[in-house]
Short mmCIF file of C-alpha atoms in Angstrom, two decimals:
data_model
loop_
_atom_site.label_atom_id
_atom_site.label_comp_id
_atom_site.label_asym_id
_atom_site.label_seq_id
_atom_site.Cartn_x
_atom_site.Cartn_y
_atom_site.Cartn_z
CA UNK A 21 114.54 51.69 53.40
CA UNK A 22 112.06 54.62 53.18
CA UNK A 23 109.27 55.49 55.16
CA UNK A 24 105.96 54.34 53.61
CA UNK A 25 102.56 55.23 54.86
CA UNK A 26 99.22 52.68 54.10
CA UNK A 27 97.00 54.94 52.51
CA UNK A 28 93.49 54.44 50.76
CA UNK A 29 92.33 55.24 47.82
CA UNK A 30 88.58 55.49 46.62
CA UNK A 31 88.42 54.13 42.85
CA UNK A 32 85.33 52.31 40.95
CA UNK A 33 85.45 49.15 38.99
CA UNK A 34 86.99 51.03 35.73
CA UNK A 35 89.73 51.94 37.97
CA UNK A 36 90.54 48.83 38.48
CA UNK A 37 91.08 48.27 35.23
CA UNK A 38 92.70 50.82 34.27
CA UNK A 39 95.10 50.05 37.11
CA UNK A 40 95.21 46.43 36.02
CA UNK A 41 96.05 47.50 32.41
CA UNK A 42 98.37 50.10 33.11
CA UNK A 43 100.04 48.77 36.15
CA UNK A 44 99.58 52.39 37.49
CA UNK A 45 96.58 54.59 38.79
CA UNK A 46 96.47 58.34 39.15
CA UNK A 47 94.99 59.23 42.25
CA UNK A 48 94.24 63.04 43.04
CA UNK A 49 93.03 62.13 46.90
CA UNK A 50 93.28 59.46 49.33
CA UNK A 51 92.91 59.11 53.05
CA UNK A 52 95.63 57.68 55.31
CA UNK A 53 96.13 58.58 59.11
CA UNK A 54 97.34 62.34 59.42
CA UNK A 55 98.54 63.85 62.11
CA UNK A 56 95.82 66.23 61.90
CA UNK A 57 93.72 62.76 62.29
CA UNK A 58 95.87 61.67 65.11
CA UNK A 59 95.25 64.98 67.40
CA UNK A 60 91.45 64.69 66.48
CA UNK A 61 91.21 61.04 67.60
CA UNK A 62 93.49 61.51 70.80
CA UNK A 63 92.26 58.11 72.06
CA UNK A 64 92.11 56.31 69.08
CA UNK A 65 94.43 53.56 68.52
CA UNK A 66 96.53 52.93 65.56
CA UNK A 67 93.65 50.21 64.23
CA UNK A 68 90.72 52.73 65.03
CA UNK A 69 92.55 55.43 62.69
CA UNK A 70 92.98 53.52 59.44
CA UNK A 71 89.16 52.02 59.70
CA UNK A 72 88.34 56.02 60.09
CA UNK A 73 90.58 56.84 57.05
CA UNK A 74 89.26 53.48 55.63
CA UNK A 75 85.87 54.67 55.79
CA UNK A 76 86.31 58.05 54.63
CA UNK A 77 87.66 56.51 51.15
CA UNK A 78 84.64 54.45 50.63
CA UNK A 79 82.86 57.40 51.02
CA UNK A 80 84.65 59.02 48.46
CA UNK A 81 83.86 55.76 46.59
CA UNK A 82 80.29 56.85 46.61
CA UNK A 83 80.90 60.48 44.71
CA UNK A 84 82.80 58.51 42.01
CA UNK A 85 79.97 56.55 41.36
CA UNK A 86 77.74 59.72 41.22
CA UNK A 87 80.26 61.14 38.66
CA UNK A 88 80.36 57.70 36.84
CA UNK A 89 76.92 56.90 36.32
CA UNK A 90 78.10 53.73 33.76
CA UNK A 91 80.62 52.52 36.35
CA UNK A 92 78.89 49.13 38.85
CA UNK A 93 77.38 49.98 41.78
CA UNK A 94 80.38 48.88 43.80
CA UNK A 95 82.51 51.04 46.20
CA UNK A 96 85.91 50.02 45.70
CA UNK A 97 88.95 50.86 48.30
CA UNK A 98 92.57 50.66 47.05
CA UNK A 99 95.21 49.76 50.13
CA UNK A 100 98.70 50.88 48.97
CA UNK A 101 101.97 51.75 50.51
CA UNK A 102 103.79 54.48 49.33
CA UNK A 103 106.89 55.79 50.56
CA UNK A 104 106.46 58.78 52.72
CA UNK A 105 108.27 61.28 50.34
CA UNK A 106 105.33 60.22 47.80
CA UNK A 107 102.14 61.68 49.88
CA UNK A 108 101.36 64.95 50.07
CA UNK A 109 99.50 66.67 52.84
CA UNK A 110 96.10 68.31 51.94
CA UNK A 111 94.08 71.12 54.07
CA UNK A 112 95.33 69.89 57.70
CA UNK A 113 92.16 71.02 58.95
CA UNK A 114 91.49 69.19 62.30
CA UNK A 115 90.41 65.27 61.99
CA UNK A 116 91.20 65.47 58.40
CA UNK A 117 92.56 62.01 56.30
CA UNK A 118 92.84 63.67 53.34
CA UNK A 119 96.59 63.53 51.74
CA UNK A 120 97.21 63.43 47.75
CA UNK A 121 99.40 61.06 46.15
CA UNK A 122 102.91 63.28 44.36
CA UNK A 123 102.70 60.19 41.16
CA UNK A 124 100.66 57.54 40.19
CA UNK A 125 100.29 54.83 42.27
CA UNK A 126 101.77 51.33 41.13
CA UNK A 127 100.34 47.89 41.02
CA UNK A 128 103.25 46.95 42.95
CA UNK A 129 102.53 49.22 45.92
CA UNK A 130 98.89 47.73 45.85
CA UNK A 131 98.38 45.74 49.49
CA UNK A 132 94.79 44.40 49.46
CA UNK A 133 91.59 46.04 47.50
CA UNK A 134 88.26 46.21 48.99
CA UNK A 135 85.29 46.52 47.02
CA UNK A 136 81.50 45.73 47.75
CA UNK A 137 79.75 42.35 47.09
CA UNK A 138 76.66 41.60 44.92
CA UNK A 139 74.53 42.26 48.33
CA UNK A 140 75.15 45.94 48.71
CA UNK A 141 74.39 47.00 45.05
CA UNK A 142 71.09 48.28 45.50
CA UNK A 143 71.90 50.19 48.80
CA UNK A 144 75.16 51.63 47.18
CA UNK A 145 73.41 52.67 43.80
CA UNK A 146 70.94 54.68 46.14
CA UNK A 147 73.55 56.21 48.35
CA UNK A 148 75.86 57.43 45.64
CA UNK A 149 72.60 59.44 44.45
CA UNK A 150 72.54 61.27 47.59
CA UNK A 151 75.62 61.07 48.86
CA UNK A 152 76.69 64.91 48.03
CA UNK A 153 73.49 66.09 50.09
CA UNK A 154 74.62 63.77 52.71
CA UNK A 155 78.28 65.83 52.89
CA UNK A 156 76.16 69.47 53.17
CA UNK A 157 74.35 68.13 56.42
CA UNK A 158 71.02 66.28 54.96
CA UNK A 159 70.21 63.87 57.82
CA UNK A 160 67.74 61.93 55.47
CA UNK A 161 70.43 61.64 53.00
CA UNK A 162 73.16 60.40 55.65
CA UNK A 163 70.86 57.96 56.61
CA UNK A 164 70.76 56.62 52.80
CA UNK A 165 74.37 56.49 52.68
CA UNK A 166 74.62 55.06 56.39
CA UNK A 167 72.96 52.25 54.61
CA UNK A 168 75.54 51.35 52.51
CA UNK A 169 78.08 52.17 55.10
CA UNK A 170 76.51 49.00 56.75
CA UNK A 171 77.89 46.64 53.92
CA UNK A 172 81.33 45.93 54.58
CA UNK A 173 83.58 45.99 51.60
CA UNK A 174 84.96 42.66 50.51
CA UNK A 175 88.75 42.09 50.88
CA UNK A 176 90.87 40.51 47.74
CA UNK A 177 94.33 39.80 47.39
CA UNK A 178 96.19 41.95 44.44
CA UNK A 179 96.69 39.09 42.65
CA UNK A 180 92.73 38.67 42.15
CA UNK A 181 91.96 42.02 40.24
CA UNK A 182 91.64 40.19 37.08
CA UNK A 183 88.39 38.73 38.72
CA UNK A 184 87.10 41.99 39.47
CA UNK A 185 87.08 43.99 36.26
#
């Protein structure tokens, strides 16, 4: 048996469907723990690393939403394993998750997905607004999207994404 690696893919609602649908999603970036993560995070444990790389996709939740302005105001985090072979490394740079998926990923390699409940709507539709001026270094803006970092996302089972699209 292969290798696999949990990684974590930001999507919207409408990727869930379109994953539901197609039993597949194309995913040009995820997050996963690198080694480049690893060195950063030298007394991190194993737990502390995926809720960084965790994070780091609901983030990337948030500029989907600013690209999708018809898509819910709903982060939405994809767990999936994938063999080893299957992710690629991005820029390495120091503390990065960053790794891109070599195919679309499957609904069977789908472990849990995470998306935001009716509570954290309003804070996420505001933070996906600012959330590119956040990236460059805006400390008003970070504080925007720190709000929504506050709301955890909601865990369901892969059998419940029929409920969610």
């Amino acid at each position: 048996m292969a290798d696999h690696i949990r990684v974590y893919l930001p999507a919207t609602v409408p990727s869930l469907a379109v994953l539901r649908e197609q039993g597949e999603l194309v995913a040009p970036v995820a997050h996963a723990v690198t080694p480049a993560l690893r060195e950063w995070y030298v007394e991190g444990d194993e737990e502390e690393l995926e809720y960084v790389a965790f994070t780091r996709a609901a983030q990337d939740a948030l500029r989907l939403l600013r690209r999708d302005p018809t898509a819910p105001r709903r982060r939405v985090v994809i767990s999936a394993d994938l063999p080893s072979e299957a992710v690629g490394r991005t820029d390495g740079e120091l503390g990065s998750s960053s790794v891109r998926p070599l195919a679309p990923v499957t609904l069977r390699q789908v472990a849990a997905v995470h998306v935001d409940g009716p509570a954290a709507v309003e804070d996420v539709a505001v933070a996906a607004e600012v959330v590119e001026q956040a990236i460059a270094g805006d400390p008003d803006a970070q504080f925007t999207v720190d709000g929504a970092e506050d709301h955890e996302l909601e865990w369901y089972d892969v059998s419940e994404i029929e409920t969610l699209t």
